[in-house]
PDB file of C-alpha atoms in Angstrom:
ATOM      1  CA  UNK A 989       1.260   8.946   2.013  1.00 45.00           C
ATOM      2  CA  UNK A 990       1.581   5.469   0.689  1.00 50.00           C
ATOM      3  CA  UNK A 991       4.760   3.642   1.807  1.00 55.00           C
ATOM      4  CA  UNK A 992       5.370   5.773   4.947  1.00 53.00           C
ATOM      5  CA  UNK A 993       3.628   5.403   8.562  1.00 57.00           C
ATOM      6  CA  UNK A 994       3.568   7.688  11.551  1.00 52.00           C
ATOM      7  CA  UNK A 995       5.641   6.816  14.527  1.00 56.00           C
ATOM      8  CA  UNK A 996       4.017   8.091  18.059  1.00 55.00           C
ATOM      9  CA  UNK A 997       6.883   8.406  20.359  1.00 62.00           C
ATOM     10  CA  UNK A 998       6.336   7.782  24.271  1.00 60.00           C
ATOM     11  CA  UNK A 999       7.925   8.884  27.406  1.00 68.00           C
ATOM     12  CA  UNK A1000       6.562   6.590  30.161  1.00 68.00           C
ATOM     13  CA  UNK A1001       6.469   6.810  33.597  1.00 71.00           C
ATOM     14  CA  UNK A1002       4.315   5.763  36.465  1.00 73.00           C
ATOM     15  CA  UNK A1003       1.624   7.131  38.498  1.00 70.00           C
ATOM     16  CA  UNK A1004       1.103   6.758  41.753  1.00 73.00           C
ATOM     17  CA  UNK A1005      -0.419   3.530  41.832  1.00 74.00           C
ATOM     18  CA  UNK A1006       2.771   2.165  40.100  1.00 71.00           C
ATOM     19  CA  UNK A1007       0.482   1.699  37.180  1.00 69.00           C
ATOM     20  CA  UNK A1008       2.338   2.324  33.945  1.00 68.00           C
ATOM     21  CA  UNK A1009       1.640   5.285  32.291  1.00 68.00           C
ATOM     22  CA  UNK A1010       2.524   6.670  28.504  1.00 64.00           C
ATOM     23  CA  UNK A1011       2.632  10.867  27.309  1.00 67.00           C
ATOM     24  CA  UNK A1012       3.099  11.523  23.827  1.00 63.00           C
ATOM     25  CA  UNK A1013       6.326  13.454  23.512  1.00 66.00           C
ATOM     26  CA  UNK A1014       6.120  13.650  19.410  1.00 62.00           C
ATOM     27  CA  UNK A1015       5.483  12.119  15.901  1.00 58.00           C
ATOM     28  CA  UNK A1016       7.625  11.461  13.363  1.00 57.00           C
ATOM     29  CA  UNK A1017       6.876  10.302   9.582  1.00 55.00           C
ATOM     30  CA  UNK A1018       8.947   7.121   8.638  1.00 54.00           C
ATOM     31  CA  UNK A1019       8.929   5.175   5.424  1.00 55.00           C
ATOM     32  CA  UNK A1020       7.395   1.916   5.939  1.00 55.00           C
ATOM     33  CA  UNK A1021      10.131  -0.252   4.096  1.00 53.00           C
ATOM     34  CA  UNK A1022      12.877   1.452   6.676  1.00 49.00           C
ATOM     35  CA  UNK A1023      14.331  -1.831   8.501  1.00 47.00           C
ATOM     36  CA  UNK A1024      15.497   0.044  11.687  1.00 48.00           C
ATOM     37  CA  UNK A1025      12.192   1.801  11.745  1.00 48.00           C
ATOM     38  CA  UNK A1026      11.315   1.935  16.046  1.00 50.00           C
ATOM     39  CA  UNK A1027       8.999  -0.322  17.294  1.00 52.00           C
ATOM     40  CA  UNK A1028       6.400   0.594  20.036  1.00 54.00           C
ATOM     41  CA  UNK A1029       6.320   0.212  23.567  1.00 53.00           C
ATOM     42  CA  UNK A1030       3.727  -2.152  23.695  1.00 54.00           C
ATOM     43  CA  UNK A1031       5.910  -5.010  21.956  1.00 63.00           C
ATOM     44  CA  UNK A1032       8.020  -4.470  25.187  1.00 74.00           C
ATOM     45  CA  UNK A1033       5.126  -4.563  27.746  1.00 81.00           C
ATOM     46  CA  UNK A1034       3.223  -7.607  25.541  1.00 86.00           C
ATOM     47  CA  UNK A1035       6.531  -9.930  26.061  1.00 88.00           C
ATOM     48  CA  UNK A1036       6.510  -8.903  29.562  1.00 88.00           C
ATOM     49  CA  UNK A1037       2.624 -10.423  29.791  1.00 90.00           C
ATOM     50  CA  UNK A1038       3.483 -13.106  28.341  1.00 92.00           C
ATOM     51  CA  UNK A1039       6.492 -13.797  30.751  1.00 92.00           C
ATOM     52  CA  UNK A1040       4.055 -13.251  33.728  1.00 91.00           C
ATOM     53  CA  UNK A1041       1.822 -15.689  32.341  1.00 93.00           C
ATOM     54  CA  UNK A1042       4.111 -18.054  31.522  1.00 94.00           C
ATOM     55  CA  UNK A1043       3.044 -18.574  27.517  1.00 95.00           C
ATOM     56  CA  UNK A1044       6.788 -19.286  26.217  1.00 95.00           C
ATOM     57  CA  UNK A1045       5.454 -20.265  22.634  1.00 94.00           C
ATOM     58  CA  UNK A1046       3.869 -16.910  22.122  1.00 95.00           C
ATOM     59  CA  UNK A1047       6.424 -14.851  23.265  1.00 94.00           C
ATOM     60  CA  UNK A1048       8.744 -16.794  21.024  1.00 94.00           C
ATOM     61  CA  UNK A1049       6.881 -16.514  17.865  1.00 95.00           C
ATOM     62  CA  UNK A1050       6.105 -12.898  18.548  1.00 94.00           C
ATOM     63  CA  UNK A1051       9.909 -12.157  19.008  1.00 91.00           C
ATOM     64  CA  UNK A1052      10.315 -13.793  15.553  1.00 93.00           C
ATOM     65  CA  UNK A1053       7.808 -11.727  14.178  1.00 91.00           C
ATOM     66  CA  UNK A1054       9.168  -8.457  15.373  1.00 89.00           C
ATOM     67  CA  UNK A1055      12.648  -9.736  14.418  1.00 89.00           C
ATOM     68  CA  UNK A1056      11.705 -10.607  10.725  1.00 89.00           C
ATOM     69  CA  UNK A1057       9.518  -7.311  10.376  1.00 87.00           C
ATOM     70  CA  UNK A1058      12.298  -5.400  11.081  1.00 83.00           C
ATOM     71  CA  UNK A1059      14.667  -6.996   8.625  1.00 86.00           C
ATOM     72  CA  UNK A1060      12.007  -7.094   6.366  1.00 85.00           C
ATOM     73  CA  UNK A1061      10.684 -10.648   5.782  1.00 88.00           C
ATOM     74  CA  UNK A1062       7.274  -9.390   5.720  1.00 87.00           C
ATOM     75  CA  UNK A1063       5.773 -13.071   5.104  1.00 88.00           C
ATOM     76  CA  UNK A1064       7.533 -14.548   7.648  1.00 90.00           C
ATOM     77  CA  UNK A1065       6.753 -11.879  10.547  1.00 90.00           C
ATOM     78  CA  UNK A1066       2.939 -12.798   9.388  1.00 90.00           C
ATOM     79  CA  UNK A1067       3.114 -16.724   9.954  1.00 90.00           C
ATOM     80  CA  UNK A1068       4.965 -15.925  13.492  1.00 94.00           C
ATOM     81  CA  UNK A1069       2.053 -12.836  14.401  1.00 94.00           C
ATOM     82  CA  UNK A1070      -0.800 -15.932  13.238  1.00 93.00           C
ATOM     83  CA  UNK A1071       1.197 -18.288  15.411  1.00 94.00           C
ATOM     84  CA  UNK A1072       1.447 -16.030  18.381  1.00 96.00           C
ATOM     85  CA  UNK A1073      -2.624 -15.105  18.054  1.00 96.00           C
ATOM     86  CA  UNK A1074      -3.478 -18.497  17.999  1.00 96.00           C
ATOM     87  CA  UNK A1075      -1.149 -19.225  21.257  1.00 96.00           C
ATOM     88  CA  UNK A1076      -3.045 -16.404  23.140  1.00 96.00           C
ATOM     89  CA  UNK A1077      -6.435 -17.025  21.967  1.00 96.00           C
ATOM     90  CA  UNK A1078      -6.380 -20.581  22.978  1.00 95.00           C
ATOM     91  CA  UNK A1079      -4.479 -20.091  26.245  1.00 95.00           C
ATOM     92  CA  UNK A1080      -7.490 -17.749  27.176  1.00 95.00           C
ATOM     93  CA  UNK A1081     -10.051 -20.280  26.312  1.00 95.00           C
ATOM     94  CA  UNK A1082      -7.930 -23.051  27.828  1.00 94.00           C
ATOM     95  CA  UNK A1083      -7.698 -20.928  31.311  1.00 93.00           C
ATOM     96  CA  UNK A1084     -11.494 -20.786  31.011  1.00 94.00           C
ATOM     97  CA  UNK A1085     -13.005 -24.401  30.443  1.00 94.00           C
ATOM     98  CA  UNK A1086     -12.362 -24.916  26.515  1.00 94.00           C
ATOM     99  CA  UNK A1087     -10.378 -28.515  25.484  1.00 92.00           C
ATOM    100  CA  UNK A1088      -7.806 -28.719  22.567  1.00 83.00           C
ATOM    101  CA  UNK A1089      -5.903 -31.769  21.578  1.00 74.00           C
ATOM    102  CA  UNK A1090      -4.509 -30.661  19.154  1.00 77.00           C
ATOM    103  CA  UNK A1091      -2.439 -27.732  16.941  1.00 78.00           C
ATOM    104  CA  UNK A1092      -4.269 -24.918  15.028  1.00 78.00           C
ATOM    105  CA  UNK A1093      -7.124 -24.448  17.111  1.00 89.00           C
ATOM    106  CA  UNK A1094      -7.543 -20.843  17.677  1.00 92.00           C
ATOM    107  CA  UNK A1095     -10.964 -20.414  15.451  1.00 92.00           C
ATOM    108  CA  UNK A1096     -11.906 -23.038  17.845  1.00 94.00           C
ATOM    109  CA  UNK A1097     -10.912 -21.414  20.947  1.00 95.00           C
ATOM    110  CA  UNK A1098     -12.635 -18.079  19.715  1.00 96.00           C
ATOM    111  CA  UNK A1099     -15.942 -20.053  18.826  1.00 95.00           C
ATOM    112  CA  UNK A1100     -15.682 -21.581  22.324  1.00 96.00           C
ATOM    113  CA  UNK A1101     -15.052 -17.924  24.044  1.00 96.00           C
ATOM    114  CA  UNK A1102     -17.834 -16.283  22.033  1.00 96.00           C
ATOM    115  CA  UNK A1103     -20.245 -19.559  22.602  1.00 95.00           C
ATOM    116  CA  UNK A1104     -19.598 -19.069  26.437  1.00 95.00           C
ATOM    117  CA  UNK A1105     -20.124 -15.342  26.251  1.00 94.00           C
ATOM    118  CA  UNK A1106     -17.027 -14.802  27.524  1.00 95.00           C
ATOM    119  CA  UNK A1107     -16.341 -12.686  24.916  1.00 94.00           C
ATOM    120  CA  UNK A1108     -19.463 -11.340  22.973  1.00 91.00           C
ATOM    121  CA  UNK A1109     -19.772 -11.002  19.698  1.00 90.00           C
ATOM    122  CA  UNK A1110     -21.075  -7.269  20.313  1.00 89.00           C
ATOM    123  CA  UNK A1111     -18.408  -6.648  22.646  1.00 84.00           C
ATOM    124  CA  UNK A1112     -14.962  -7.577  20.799  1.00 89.00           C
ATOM    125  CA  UNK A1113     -15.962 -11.551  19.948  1.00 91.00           C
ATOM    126  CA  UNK A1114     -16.379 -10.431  16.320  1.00 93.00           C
ATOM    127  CA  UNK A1115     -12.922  -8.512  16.464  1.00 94.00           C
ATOM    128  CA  UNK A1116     -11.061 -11.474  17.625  1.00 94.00           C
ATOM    129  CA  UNK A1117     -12.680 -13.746  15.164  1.00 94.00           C
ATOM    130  CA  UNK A1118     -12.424 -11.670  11.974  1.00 92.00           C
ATOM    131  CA  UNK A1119      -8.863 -10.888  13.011  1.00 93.00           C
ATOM    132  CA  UNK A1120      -8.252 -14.533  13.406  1.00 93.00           C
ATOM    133  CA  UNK A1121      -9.499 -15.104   9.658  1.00 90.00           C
ATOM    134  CA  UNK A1122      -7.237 -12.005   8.693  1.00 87.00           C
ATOM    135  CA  UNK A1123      -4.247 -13.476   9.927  1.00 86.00           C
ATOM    136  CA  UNK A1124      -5.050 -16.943   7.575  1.00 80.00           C
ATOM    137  CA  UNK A1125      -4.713 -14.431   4.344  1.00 75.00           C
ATOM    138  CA  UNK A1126      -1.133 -13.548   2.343  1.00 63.00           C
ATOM    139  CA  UNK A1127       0.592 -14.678   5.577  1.00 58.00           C
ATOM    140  CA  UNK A1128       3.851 -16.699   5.083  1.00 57.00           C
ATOM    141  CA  UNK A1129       3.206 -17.430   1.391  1.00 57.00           C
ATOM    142  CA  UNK A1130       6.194 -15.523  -0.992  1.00 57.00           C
ATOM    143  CA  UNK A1131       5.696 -12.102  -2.729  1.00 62.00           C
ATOM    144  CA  UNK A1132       2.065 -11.753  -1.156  1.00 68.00           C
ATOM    145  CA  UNK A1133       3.091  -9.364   1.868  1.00 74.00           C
ATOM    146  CA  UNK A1134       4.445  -6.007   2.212  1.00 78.00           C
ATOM    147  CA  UNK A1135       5.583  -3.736   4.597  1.00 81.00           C
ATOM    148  CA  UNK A1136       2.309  -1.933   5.405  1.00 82.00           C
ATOM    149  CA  UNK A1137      -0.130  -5.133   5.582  1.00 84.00           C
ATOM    150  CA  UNK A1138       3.255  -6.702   8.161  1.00 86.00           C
ATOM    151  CA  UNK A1139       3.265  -3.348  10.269  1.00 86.00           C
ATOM    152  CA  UNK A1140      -1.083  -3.464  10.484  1.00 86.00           C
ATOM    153  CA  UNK A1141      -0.983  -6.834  11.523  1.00 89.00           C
ATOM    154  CA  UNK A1142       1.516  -6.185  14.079  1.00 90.00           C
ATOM    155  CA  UNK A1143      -0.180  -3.457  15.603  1.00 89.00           C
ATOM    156  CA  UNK A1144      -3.754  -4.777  15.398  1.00 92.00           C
ATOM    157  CA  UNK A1145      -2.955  -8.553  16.633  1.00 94.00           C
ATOM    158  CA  UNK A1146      -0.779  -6.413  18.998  1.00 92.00           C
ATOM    159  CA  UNK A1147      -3.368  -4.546  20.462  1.00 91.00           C
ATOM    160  CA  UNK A1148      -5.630  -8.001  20.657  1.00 94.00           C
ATOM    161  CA  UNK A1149      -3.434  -9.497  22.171  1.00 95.00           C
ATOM    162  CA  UNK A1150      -2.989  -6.928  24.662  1.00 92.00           C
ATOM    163  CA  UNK A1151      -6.960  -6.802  25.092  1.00 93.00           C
ATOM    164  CA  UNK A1152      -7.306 -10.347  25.750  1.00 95.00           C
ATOM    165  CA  UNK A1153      -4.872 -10.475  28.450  1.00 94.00           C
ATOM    166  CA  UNK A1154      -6.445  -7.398  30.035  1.00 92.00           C
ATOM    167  CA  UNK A1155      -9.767  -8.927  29.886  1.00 92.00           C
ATOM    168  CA  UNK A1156      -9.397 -12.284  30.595  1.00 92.00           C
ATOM    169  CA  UNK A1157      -5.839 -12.366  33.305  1.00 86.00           C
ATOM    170  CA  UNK A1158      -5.642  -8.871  34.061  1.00 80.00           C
ATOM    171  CA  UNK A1159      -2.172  -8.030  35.965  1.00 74.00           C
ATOM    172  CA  UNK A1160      -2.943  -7.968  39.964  1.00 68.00           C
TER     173      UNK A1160
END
C-alpha cells in the first residue's frame, strides 16, 4: 500500500500507580501525503519530557518538525527531527560526564555513551548511532524527501528519543 500508512488510535488512561497507560481502540488506513493526517500520542508525552527536563531547544525543533510534517515540508520536518536527536543525544551524554564546546556534536555524544558503556552497542548503542547517520541523509536538502521517509523518521527518532529519556532520566 504505497503512499498510505496505518494510524493506531489510543484511548489512554491511568492505572493505579498513576502511570500512564494506552488501549488500542482501532486502526484506520490514511494516505501518507494527507496534511491533517493525526499524529500520535507520544509527540504529546515526548514534549512533555522534554519540559520536565528542561531541554527548550529540542522541544522547539521537534514542534517545528511536527508542524512542517503536517503541512507537508517533508525536508524541513527532517533538518528539525536531526536537530532535535542531536539535542537529546548530547544532553544525555552531557548529564553523564561527556564535554562539548561546540554545535553538531551528537555522533560525538553517541561515541562517548557507547565508549562509556552507557549505552552498548549490543543493547541499543548501534540503534542510536545508525539512526544518527540516518538522520544526516536527504534531510533538509529540496526534492529529496517524501512523505513516508518524513513520517519513519518521525516515529523512529520518536521512539529514540523516548528510549533515551527512559533509560538515561527516567520520570520519578
Amino acid at each position: 500500500m504505497d503512499g498510505f500508512g496505518l494510524v493506531a488510535e489510543y484511548e489512554t488512561s491511568e492505572d493505579m500507580f498513576s502511570r500512564p497507560t494506552a488501549t488500542l481502540t482501532g486502526v484506520r488506513v490514511l494516505p501518507l501525503d494527507e496534511p491533517r493526517a493525526p499524529l500520535s500520542d507520544e509527540i504529546t508525552a515526548l514534549e512533555h519530557d522534554f519540559d520536565r527536563l528542561g531541554m527548550t531547544v529540542a522541544k522547539n525543533c521537534y514542534r517545528q518538525a511536527v508542524d512542517n510534517l503536517v503541512e507537508q515540508h517533508f525536508e524541513a520536518a527532517n533538518g528539525q527531527l536531526r536537530a532535535m536527536f542531536e539535542a537529546v543525544v548530547v544532553h544525555m551524554a552531557t548529564a553523564h560526564g561527556f564535554t562539548t564546546t561546540q554545535q553538531g556534536a551528537g555522533g560525538a555524544a553517541i561515541a562517548y555513551l557507547i565508549a562509556e558503556d552507557l549505552l552498548p552497542v549490543t543493547d541499543s548503542g548501534n540503534f542510536v548511532r545508525a539512526l544518527w547517520q540516518i538522520t544526516h541523509t536527504n534531510g533538509p536538502h529540496p526534492g529529496t524527501s517524501y512523505a513516508g521517509e518524513a513520517h519513519f523518521r518521525l516515529q523512529a527518532v520518536t521512539g529514540a528519543a523516548r528510549y533515551l529519556i527512559d533509560r538515561f532520566t527516567p520520570a520519578q
